[in-house]
PDB file of C-alpha atoms in Angstrom:
ATOM      1  CA  UNK A 103      31.473 -21.150  23.251  1.00 79.00           C
ATOM      2  CA  UNK A 104      29.016 -21.785  20.428  1.00 77.00           C
ATOM      3  CA  UNK A 105      29.482 -19.696  17.285  1.00 84.00           C
ATOM      4  CA  UNK A 106      26.660 -17.823  15.557  1.00 83.00           C
ATOM      5  CA  UNK A 107      26.985 -20.197  12.601  1.00 82.00           C
ATOM      6  CA  UNK A 108      26.479 -23.204  14.879  1.00 86.00           C
ATOM      7  CA  UNK A 109      23.457 -21.569  16.567  1.00 88.00           C
ATOM      8  CA  UNK A 110      21.846 -20.781  13.210  1.00 86.00           C
ATOM      9  CA  UNK A 111      22.622 -24.278  11.912  1.00 87.00           C
ATOM     10  CA  UNK A 112      20.997 -25.810  14.995  1.00 90.00           C
ATOM     11  CA  UNK A 113      17.903 -23.599  14.626  1.00 90.00           C
ATOM     12  CA  UNK A 114      17.623 -24.425  10.923  1.00 89.00           C
ATOM     13  CA  UNK A 115      17.935 -28.161  11.570  1.00 89.00           C
ATOM     14  CA  UNK A 116      15.305 -27.898  14.328  1.00 90.00           C
ATOM     15  CA  UNK A 117      12.820 -25.919  12.229  1.00 90.00           C
ATOM     16  CA  UNK A 118      13.366 -27.540   8.830  1.00 88.00           C
ATOM     17  CA  UNK A 119      14.166 -31.087   9.911  1.00 86.00           C
ATOM     18  CA  UNK A 120      14.667 -33.589   7.083  1.00 84.00           C
ATOM     19  CA  UNK A 121      12.944 -31.172   4.703  1.00 86.00           C
ATOM     20  CA  UNK A 122      16.122 -29.041   4.722  1.00 86.00           C
ATOM     21  CA  UNK A 123      17.304 -31.353   1.950  1.00 85.00           C
ATOM     22  CA  UNK A 124      14.920 -29.621  -0.487  1.00 85.00           C
ATOM     23  CA  UNK A 125      16.411 -26.202   0.272  1.00 88.00           C
ATOM     24  CA  UNK A 126      19.947 -27.481  -0.258  1.00 87.00           C
ATOM     25  CA  UNK A 127      18.951 -28.215  -3.853  1.00 84.00           C
ATOM     26  CA  UNK A 128      18.285 -24.507  -4.484  1.00 86.00           C
ATOM     27  CA  UNK A 129      20.785 -23.141  -1.916  1.00 88.00           C
ATOM     28  CA  UNK A 130      23.801 -25.488  -2.218  1.00 88.00           C
ATOM     29  CA  UNK A 131      25.898 -23.666   0.420  1.00 90.00           C
ATOM     30  CA  UNK A 132      23.194 -24.399   2.982  1.00 89.00           C
ATOM     31  CA  UNK A 133      24.420 -28.006   3.105  1.00 86.00           C
ATOM     32  CA  UNK A 134      27.811 -26.712   4.269  1.00 87.00           C
ATOM     33  CA  UNK A 135      26.193 -24.649   7.030  1.00 86.00           C
ATOM     34  CA  UNK A 136      23.976 -27.499   8.200  1.00 86.00           C
ATOM     35  CA  UNK A 137      26.910 -29.851   8.367  1.00 79.00           C
ATOM     36  CA  UNK A 138      26.122 -33.535   8.682  1.00 69.00           C
ATOM     37  CA  UNK A 139      24.880 -35.363   5.621  1.00 66.00           C
ATOM     38  CA  UNK A 140      21.228 -34.742   4.959  1.00 65.00           C
ATOM     39  CA  UNK A 141      19.054 -37.677   3.964  1.00 63.00           C
ATOM     40  CA  UNK A 142      17.996 -37.776   0.337  1.00 66.00           C
ATOM     41  CA  UNK A 143      14.231 -37.512   0.232  1.00 61.00           C
ATOM     42  CA  UNK A 144      12.045 -38.435  -2.671  1.00 63.00           C
ATOM     43  CA  UNK A 145       8.438 -37.421  -2.855  1.00 60.00           C
ATOM     44  CA  UNK A 146       6.064 -38.704  -5.444  1.00 61.00           C
ATOM     45  CA  UNK A 147       3.932 -35.608  -5.580  1.00 59.00           C
ATOM     46  CA  UNK A 148       2.926 -33.164  -8.251  1.00 62.00           C
ATOM     47  CA  UNK A 149       4.795 -29.975  -9.002  1.00 65.00           C
ATOM     48  CA  UNK A 150       2.256 -27.718  -7.288  1.00 69.00           C
ATOM     49  CA  UNK A 151       2.700 -29.431  -3.916  1.00 81.00           C
ATOM     50  CA  UNK A 152       6.479 -29.444  -4.336  1.00 82.00           C
ATOM     51  CA  UNK A 153       6.386 -25.722  -5.142  1.00 85.00           C
ATOM     52  CA  UNK A 154       4.261 -24.978  -2.076  1.00 87.00           C
ATOM     53  CA  UNK A 155       6.630 -27.010   0.095  1.00 87.00           C
ATOM     54  CA  UNK A 156       9.650 -25.066  -1.163  1.00 87.00           C
ATOM     55  CA  UNK A 157       7.819 -21.756  -0.635  1.00 89.00           C
ATOM     56  CA  UNK A 158       6.993 -22.766   2.933  1.00 90.00           C
ATOM     57  CA  UNK A 159      10.575 -23.890   3.599  1.00 90.00           C
ATOM     58  CA  UNK A 160      11.964 -20.630   2.191  1.00 90.00           C
ATOM     59  CA  UNK A 161       9.709 -18.673   4.555  1.00 89.00           C
ATOM     60  CA  UNK A 162      10.890 -20.812   7.470  1.00 90.00           C
ATOM     61  CA  UNK A 163      14.522 -20.344   6.388  1.00 90.00           C
ATOM     62  CA  UNK A 164      14.202 -16.545   6.219  1.00 88.00           C
ATOM     63  CA  UNK A 165      12.355 -16.521   9.545  1.00 87.00           C
ATOM     64  CA  UNK A 166      15.210 -18.361  11.283  1.00 88.00           C
ATOM     65  CA  UNK A 167      17.900 -16.213   9.666  1.00 86.00           C
ATOM     66  CA  UNK A 168      16.118 -12.917  10.395  1.00 84.00           C
ATOM     67  CA  UNK A 169      15.407 -13.869  14.017  1.00 83.00           C
ATOM     68  CA  UNK A 170      19.065 -14.849  14.522  1.00 82.00           C
ATOM     69  CA  UNK A 171      20.455 -11.445  13.699  1.00 79.00           C
ATOM     70  CA  UNK A 172      19.883  -7.941  14.944  1.00 80.00           C
ATOM     71  CA  UNK A 173      20.903  -6.629  11.533  1.00 79.00           C
ATOM     72  CA  UNK A 174      18.234  -6.511   8.819  1.00 80.00           C
ATOM     73  CA  UNK A 175      18.253  -9.352   6.312  1.00 83.00           C
ATOM     74  CA  UNK A 176      18.210  -8.082   2.731  1.00 85.00           C
ATOM     75  CA  UNK A 177      17.116 -10.029  -0.307  1.00 85.00           C
ATOM     76  CA  UNK A 178      18.075  -8.352  -3.566  1.00 87.00           C
ATOM     77  CA  UNK A 179      16.881  -9.830  -6.847  1.00 86.00           C
ATOM     78  CA  UNK A 180      17.850  -8.270 -10.144  1.00 86.00           C
ATOM     79  CA  UNK A 181      16.312  -8.813 -13.578  1.00 83.00           C
ATOM     80  CA  UNK A 182      12.898  -9.799 -12.228  1.00 80.00           C
ATOM     81  CA  UNK A 183      11.496  -9.322 -15.719  1.00 79.00           C
ATOM     82  CA  UNK A 184      13.031 -12.714 -16.539  1.00 82.00           C
ATOM     83  CA  UNK A 185      11.678 -14.503 -13.456  1.00 82.00           C
ATOM     84  CA  UNK A 186       9.420 -17.478 -13.981  1.00 83.00           C
ATOM     85  CA  UNK A 187       6.006 -17.849 -12.357  1.00 81.00           C
ATOM     86  CA  UNK A 188       7.310 -20.174  -9.613  1.00 83.00           C
ATOM     87  CA  UNK A 189      10.012 -17.691  -8.603  1.00 85.00           C
ATOM     88  CA  UNK A 190       7.553 -14.796  -8.499  1.00 83.00           C
ATOM     89  CA  UNK A 191       5.201 -16.937  -6.399  1.00 83.00           C
ATOM     90  CA  UNK A 192       8.018 -17.753  -3.969  1.00 85.00           C
ATOM     91  CA  UNK A 193       8.930 -14.077  -3.569  1.00 84.00           C
ATOM     92  CA  UNK A 194       5.247 -13.198  -3.095  1.00 82.00           C
ATOM     93  CA  UNK A 195       5.016 -15.829  -0.377  1.00 84.00           C
ATOM     94  CA  UNK A 196       8.038 -14.337   1.394  1.00 83.00           C
ATOM     95  CA  UNK A 197       6.699 -10.801   1.148  1.00 80.00           C
ATOM     96  CA  UNK A 198       2.982 -11.114   1.660  1.00 76.00           C
ATOM     97  CA  UNK A 199       2.378 -14.222   3.752  1.00 71.00           C
ATOM     98  CA  UNK A 200       0.863 -13.201   7.035  1.00 56.00           C
ATOM     99  CA  UNK A 201       2.935 -14.535   9.833  1.00 59.00           C
ATOM    100  CA  UNK A 202       5.956 -13.873  11.998  1.00 51.00           C
ATOM    101  CA  UNK A 203       8.146 -12.867   9.036  1.00 50.00           C
ATOM    102  CA  UNK A 204       6.163  -9.668   8.619  1.00 51.00           C
ATOM    103  CA  UNK A 205       7.478  -8.537  12.007  1.00 53.00           C
ATOM    104  CA  UNK A 206      11.135  -9.331  11.397  1.00 62.00           C
ATOM    105  CA  UNK A 207      14.047  -7.341  10.031  1.00 77.00           C
ATOM    106  CA  UNK A 208      13.540  -8.299   6.408  1.00 77.00           C
ATOM    107  CA  UNK A 209      14.077  -5.984   3.444  1.00 80.00           C
ATOM    108  CA  UNK A 210      13.384  -6.907  -0.170  1.00 80.00           C
ATOM    109  CA  UNK A 211      14.697  -5.015  -3.163  1.00 82.00           C
ATOM    110  CA  UNK A 212      13.812  -6.189  -6.630  1.00 82.00           C
ATOM    111  CA  UNK A 213      14.817  -4.660  -9.944  1.00 80.00           C
ATOM    112  CA  UNK A 214      13.236  -5.105 -13.349  1.00 76.00           C
ATOM    113  CA  UNK A 215      13.751  -3.417 -16.685  1.00 72.00           C
ATOM    114  CA  UNK A 216      10.452  -2.417 -18.195  1.00 68.00           C
ATOM    115  CA  UNK A 217      11.722  -2.310 -21.757  1.00 66.00           C
ATOM    116  CA  UNK A 218      12.930  -5.937 -21.488  1.00 60.00           C
ATOM    117  CA  UNK A 219       9.834  -7.258 -19.746  1.00 56.00           C
ATOM    118  CA  UNK A 220       7.854  -9.879 -21.524  1.00 53.00           C
ATOM    119  CA  UNK A 221       4.172  -8.955 -21.393  1.00 49.00           C
ATOM    120  CA  UNK A 222       3.163 -12.132 -19.581  1.00 49.00           C
ATOM    121  CA  UNK A 223       5.594 -11.461 -16.709  1.00 51.00           C
ATOM    122  CA  UNK A 224       5.101  -7.736 -16.341  1.00 55.00           C
ATOM    123  CA  UNK A 225       1.833  -8.408 -14.474  1.00 57.00           C
ATOM    124  CA  UNK A 226       3.653 -10.725 -12.069  1.00 56.00           C
ATOM    125  CA  UNK A 227       6.293  -8.068 -11.405  1.00 58.00           C
ATOM    126  CA  UNK A 228       3.513  -5.512 -10.887  1.00 60.00           C
ATOM    127  CA  UNK A 229       2.074  -7.766  -8.169  1.00 58.00           C
ATOM    128  CA  UNK A 230       5.383  -7.549  -6.320  1.00 57.00           C
ATOM    129  CA  UNK A 231       5.364  -3.764  -6.632  1.00 58.00           C
ATOM    130  CA  UNK A 232       1.790  -3.521  -5.333  1.00 57.00           C
ATOM    131  CA  UNK A 233       2.923  -4.081  -1.763  1.00 59.00           C
ATOM    132  CA  UNK A 234       5.868  -1.714  -1.935  1.00 63.00           C
ATOM    133  CA  UNK A 235       7.259   1.366  -3.556  1.00 63.00           C
ATOM    134  CA  UNK A 236       8.100   1.650  -7.233  1.00 65.00           C
ATOM    135  CA  UNK A 237      11.099   3.745  -8.172  1.00 65.00           C
ATOM    136  CA  UNK A 238      11.431   4.332 -11.874  1.00 67.00           C
ATOM    137  CA  UNK A 239      14.849   5.202 -13.243  1.00 63.00           C
ATOM    138  CA  UNK A 240      14.743   6.157 -16.874  1.00 66.00           C
ATOM    139  CA  UNK A 241      16.011   8.908 -19.088  1.00 62.00           C
ATOM    140  CA  UNK A 242      19.196   8.990 -17.060  1.00 72.00           C
ATOM    141  CA  UNK A 243      22.486   9.201 -18.850  1.00 81.00           C
ATOM    142  CA  UNK A 244      25.328   6.931 -17.835  1.00 83.00           C
ATOM    143  CA  UNK A 245      27.159   9.673 -15.928  1.00 88.00           C
ATOM    144  CA  UNK A 246      24.084  10.529 -13.825  1.00 86.00           C
ATOM    145  CA  UNK A 247      23.442   6.867 -13.001  1.00 83.00           C
ATOM    146  CA  UNK A 248      27.084   6.381 -12.063  1.00 87.00           C
ATOM    147  CA  UNK A 249      26.933   9.399  -9.752  1.00 89.00           C
ATOM    148  CA  UNK A 250      23.835   7.955  -8.033  1.00 84.00           C
ATOM    149  CA  UNK A 251      25.462   4.549  -7.589  1.00 85.00           C
ATOM    150  CA  UNK A 252      28.724   6.101  -6.405  1.00 88.00           C
ATOM    151  CA  UNK A 253      26.993   8.260  -3.787  1.00 88.00           C
ATOM    152  CA  UNK A 254      24.756   5.423  -2.616  1.00 85.00           C
ATOM    153  CA  UNK A 255      27.666   3.022  -2.122  1.00 85.00           C
ATOM    154  CA  UNK A 256      30.047   5.740  -0.858  1.00 88.00           C
ATOM    155  CA  UNK A 257      32.612   4.699  -3.435  1.00 89.00           C
ATOM    156  CA  UNK A 258      34.582   6.556  -6.048  1.00 92.00           C
ATOM    157  CA  UNK A 259      32.797   6.940  -9.409  1.00 91.00           C
ATOM    158  CA  UNK A 260      35.732   5.149 -11.006  1.00 92.00           C
ATOM    159  CA  UNK A 261      34.963   2.030  -8.945  1.00 91.00           C
ATOM    160  CA  UNK A 262      31.215   2.083  -9.598  1.00 89.00           C
ATOM    161  CA  UNK A 263      31.382   2.695 -13.346  1.00 88.00           C
ATOM    162  CA  UNK A 264      31.003  -1.027 -14.232  1.00 87.00           C
ATOM    163  CA  UNK A 265      27.784  -1.128 -12.165  1.00 80.00           C
ATOM    164  CA  UNK A 266      26.323   1.784 -14.110  1.00 76.00           C
ATOM    165  CA  UNK A 267      26.867   0.427 -17.595  1.00 75.00           C
TER     166      UNK A 267
END
């Protein structure tokens, strides 16, 4: 009997081919899932083409993972105010690219602190929010935030206190 891990690994190898090597550079554990040694590829191309390739491969990766599971796939990114332009572009590609991913079980949750946002990146974060819902949490004392986290996670406030600080 073939395990789910083996099925997903086979699908990823089929879809990504030799290009999977590039994803293992940003997702090291992927090499473990894919198994056999991946060939080292070198491309003599500019950064823009390399960035587009990685964005495409990430979309393919999420597509395979989300189609392999009946449970929703969740991507949570914290501290988006510190994200660089390439990272924001990659997330935008995942969220807004028209294609099969838009019909899959894929949920994105991103968090950013407005007071820490550098002006040049706040516009990029706003682009991410444009396609979704913005929830602003401010003027909340530590106790109130801890209660929210505790109730959301169904855990004792004592256990969630470090998450609320």
